[in-house]
Coordinates of C-alpha atoms and ligand atoms in Angstrom, one line a residue:
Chain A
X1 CA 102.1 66.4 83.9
X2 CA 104.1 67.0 80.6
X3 CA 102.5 64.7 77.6
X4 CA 105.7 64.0 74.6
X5 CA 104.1 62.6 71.5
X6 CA 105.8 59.4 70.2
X7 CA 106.5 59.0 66.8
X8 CA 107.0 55.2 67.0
X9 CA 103.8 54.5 69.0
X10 CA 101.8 57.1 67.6
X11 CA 100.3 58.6 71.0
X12 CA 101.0 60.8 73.6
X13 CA 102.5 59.4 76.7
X14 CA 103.5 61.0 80.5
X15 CA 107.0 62.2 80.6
X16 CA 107.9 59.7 83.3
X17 CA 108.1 57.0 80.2
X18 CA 110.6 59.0 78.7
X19 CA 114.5 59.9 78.9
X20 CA 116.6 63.3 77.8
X21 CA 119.1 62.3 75.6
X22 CA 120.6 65.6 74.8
X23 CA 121.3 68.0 71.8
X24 CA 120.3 66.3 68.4
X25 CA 122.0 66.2 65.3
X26 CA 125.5 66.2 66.2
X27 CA 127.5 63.5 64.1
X28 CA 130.3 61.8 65.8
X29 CA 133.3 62.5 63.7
X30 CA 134.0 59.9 61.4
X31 CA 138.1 59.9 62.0
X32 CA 138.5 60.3 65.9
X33 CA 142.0 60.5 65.7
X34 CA 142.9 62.6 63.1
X35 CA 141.2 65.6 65.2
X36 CA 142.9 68.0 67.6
X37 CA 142.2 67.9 71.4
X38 CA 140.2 71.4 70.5
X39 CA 138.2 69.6 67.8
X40 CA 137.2 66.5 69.7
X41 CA 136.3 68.7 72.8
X42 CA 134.1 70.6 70.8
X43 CA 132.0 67.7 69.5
X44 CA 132.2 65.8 73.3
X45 CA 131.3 68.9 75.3
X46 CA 130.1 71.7 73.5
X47 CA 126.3 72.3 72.6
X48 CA 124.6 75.3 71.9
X49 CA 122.0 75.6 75.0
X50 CA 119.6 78.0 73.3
X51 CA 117.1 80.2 75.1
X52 CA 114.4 78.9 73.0
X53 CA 113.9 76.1 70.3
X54 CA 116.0 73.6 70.4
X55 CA 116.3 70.0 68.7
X56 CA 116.8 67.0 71.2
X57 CA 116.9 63.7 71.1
X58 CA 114.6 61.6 73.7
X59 CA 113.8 58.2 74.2
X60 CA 110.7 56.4 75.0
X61 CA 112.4 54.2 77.3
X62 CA 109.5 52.7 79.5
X63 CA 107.5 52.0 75.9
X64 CA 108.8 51.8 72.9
X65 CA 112.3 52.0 73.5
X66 CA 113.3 54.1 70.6
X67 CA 115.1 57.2 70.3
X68 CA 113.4 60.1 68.4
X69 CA 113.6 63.9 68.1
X70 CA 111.8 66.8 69.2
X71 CA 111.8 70.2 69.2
X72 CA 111.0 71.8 72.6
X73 CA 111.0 75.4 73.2
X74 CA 113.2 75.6 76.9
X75 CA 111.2 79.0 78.2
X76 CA 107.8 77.5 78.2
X77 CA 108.8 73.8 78.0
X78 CA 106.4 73.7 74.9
X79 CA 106.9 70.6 72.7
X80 CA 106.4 72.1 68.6
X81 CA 107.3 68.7 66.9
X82 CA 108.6 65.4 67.2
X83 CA 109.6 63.4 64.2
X84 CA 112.1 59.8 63.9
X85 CA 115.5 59.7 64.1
X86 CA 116.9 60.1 60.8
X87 CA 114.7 62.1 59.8
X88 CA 116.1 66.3 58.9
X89 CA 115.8 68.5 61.4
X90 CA 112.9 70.9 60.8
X91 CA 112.7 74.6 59.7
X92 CA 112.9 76.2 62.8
X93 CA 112.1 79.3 62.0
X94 CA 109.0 78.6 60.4
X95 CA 108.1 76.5 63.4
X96 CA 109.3 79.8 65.8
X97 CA 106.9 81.9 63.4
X98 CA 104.4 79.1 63.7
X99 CA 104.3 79.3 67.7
X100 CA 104.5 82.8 68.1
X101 CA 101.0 83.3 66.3
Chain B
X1 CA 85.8 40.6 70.2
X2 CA 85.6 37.6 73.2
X3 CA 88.0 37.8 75.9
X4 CA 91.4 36.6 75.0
X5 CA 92.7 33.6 77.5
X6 CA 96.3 32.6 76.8
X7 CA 96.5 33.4 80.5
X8 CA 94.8 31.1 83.0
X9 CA 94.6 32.1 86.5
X10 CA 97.2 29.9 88.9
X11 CA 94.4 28.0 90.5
X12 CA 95.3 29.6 93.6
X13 CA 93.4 32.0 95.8
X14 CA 93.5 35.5 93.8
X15 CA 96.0 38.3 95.0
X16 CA 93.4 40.6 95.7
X17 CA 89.6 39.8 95.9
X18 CA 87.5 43.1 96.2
X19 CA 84.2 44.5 95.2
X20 CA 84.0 44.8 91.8
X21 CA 87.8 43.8 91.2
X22 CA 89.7 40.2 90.8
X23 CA 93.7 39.9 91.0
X24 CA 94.7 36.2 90.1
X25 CA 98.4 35.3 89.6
X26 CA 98.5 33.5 85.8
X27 CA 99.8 30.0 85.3
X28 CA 103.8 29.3 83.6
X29 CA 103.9 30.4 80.0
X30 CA 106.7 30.0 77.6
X31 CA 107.9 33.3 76.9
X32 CA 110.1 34.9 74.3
X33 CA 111.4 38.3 73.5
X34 CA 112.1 38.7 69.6
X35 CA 113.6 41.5 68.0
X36 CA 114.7 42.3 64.4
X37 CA 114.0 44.0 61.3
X38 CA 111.3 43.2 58.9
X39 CA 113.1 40.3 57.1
X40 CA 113.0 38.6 60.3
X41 CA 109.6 39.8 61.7
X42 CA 108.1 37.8 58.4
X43 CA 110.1 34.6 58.9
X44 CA 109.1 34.8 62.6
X45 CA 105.5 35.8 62.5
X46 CA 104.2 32.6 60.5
X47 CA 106.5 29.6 62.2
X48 CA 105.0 30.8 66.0
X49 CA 101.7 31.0 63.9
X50 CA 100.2 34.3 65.3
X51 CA 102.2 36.4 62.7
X52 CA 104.3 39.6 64.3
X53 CA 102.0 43.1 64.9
X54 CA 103.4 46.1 62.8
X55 CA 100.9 48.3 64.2
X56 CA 102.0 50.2 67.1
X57 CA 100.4 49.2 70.7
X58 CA 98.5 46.0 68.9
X59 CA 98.7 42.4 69.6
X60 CA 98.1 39.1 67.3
X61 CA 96.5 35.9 69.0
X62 CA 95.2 32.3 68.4
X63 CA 94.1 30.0 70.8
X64 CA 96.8 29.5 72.9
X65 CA 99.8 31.9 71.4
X66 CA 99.9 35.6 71.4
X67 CA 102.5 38.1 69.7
X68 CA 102.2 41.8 71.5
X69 CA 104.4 44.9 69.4
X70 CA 106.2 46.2 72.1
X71 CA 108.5 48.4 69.4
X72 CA 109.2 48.7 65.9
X73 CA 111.4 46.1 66.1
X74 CA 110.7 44.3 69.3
X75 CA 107.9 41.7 70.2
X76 CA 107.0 39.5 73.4
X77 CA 105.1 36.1 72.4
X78 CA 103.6 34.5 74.8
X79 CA 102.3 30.8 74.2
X80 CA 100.4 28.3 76.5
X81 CA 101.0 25.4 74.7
X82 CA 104.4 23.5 73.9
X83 CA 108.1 23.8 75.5
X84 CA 109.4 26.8 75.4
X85 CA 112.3 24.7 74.0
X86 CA 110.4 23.2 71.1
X87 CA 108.8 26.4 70.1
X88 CA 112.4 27.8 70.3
X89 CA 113.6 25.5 68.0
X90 CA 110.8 25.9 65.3
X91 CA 111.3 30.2 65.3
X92 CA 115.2 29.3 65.0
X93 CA 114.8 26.8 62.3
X94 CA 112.2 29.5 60.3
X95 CA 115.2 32.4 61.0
X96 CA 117.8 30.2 59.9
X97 CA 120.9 33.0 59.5
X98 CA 118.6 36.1 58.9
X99 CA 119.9 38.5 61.9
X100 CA 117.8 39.0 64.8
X101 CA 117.8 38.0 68.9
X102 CA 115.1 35.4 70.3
X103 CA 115.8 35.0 74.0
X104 CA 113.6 32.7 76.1
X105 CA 112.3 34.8 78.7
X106 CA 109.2 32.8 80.3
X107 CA 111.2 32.6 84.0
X108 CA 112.0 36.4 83.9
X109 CA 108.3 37.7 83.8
X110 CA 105.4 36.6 86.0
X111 CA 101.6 37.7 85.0
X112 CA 98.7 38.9 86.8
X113 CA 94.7 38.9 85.3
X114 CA 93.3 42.2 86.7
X115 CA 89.9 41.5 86.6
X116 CA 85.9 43.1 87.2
X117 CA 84.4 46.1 86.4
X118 CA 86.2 48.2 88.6
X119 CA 89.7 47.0 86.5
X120 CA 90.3 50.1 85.0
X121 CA 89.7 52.0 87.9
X122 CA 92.2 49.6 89.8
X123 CA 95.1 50.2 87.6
X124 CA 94.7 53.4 86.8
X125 CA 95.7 53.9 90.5
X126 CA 99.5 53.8 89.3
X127 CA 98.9 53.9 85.4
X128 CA 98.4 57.5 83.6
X129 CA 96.9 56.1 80.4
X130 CA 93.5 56.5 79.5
X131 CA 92.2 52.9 79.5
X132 CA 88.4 53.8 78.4
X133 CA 88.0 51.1 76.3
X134 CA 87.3 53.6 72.7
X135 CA 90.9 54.4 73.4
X136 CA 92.9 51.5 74.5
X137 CA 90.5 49.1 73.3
X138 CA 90.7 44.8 73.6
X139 CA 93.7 43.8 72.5
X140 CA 95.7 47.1 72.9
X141 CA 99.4 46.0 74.5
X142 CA 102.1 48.3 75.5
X143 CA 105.2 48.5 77.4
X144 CA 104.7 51.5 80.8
X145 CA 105.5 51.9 83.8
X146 CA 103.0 50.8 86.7
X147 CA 104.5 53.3 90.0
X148 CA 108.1 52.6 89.4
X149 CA 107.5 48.9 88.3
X150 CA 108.2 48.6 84.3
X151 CA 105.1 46.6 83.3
X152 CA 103.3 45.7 79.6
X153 CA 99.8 45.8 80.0
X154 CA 97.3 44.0 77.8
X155 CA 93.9 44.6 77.6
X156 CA 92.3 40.9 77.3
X157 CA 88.3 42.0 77.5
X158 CA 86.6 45.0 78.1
X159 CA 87.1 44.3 81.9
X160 CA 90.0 42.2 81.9
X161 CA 93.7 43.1 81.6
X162 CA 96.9 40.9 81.7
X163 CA 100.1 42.6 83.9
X164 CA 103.4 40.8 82.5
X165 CA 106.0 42.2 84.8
X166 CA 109.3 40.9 85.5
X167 CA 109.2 38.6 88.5
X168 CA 111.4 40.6 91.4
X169 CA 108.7 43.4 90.5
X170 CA 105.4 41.1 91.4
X171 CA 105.6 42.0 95.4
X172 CA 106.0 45.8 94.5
X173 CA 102.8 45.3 91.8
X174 CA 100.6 42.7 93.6
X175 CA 101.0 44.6 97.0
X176 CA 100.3 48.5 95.5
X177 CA 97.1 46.4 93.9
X178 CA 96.4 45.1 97.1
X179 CA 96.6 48.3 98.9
X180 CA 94.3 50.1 96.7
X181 CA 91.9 47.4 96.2
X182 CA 90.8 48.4 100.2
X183 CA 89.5 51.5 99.0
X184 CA 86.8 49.8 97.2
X185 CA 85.7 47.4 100.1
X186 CA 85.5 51.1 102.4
X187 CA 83.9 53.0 99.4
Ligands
ZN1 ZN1 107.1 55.0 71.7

């Protein structure tokens, strides 16, 4: 069973309480309709998919409720940090270097 | 710490009655669930006189009223004595237009009192937490998932625990109980 670490609750807690939400740190443009079809289907559909680390939002949906962010390596399925939303997304690099020792 | 009893069991015969392990339904509470920032956790925490938890997975209680954290913005108070209409009014009045959301919830959720040494053991036939009582010691509250039944489970005493689950879950959460509850009569 995969343990996330919860950021609002402060303890580790089975997967199954949790919910994917998908790449994190991608703004919704502040001006929908000033952007071309090309611009608007690049912030709706496009994400980067990395073999690797990647920043994602979850949610603690069966505790806390709240959204927060992780980063989670997708070879091993290795979670390297979570922190709150709002919060900058971390040096990833220095966490890759981190991991790799 | 003594047990905690703002749930009383229903006065009926108990769901499940094995060796070393009590299920009783609990009586009506009045029920609310609160949310909102700070400015209205303070207002609300002192007019339904428990004051609102800020630490994560903890709980506040008096005699008869009880405040568990469920979030960082999100409570459920549970109180045994007065209308859930009066105590409505007095958390309203203490608000007055600070934002928040009080909803009166006490017909949504039903409780059950897990009780007897073999509690633990009991729940942790659906529940992947680690209820040793260093860890998730008297008191402890938090929202989870009991099988596929969302739950919050409070820990009351050392050997007691309090189930609030919504009320079309109970026969899903009474009956798994029951079911596993045989293996300690065969055991
Ligand atoms: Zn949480």
């Amino acid at each position: 069973m995969l343990l996330i670490h919860c950021p609002y609750c402060g303890v580790e807690r089975p997967e199954i309480e949790f919910r994917y939400g998908g790449e994190a740190h991608i703004a919704r443009p502040a001006e929908p309709s000033k952007l071309s079809d090309e611009e608007w289907a690049e912030f709706l559909y496009m994400r980067t998919n990395p073999r690797g680390l990647m920043a994602e939002r979850w949610r603690h949906v069966h505790g806390c409720g709240r959204f927060f962010n992780a980063i989670r390596d997708t070879v091993s399925d290795r979670f390297l940090k979570v922190y709150k939303a709002g919060e900058k997304r971390p040096d990833m690099k220095k966490l890759a270097a981190e991991a790799a020792q | 710490m003594s047990e905690i009893a703002i749930h009383q069991a229903n006065g009926a015969a108990p769901v499940v009655s094995a060796r070393g392990a009590k299920v009783n339904l609990a009586a009506p509470l009045a029920r609310f669930s609160f949310r909102g920032p700070e400015a209205a956790c303070v207002k609300a925490g002192p007019a339904f006189r428990t004051g609102l938890p800020t630490t994560p997975l903890s709980s506040s209680h008096t005699q008869t009223r009880a405040a568990l954290w469920l979030g960082p913005d999100e409570w459920l108070l549970l109180a045994a004595d007065g209308s859930a209409g009066q105590i409505f009014g007095v958390i309203e009045a203490a608000l007055g237009d600070t934002p928040h959301a009080l909803v009166d919830v006490s017909e949504r959720n039903t409780a059950l009192i897990v009780s007897g040494p073999r509690a633990a053991w009991l729940l942790n036939s659906q529940l992947f937490l680690d209820l040793d009582d260093t860890v998730f010691h008297v008191g402890m509250a938090t929202r989870t998932l009991f099988a596929k039944a969302e739950i919050v489970l409070w820990r009351t005493g050392k050997d007691q625990f309090v189930i609030e689950c919504w009320r079309s879950f109970l026969p899903y959460v009474a009956g798994l109980l029951a079911e596993v509850a045989r293996e300690l009569e065969v055991a």
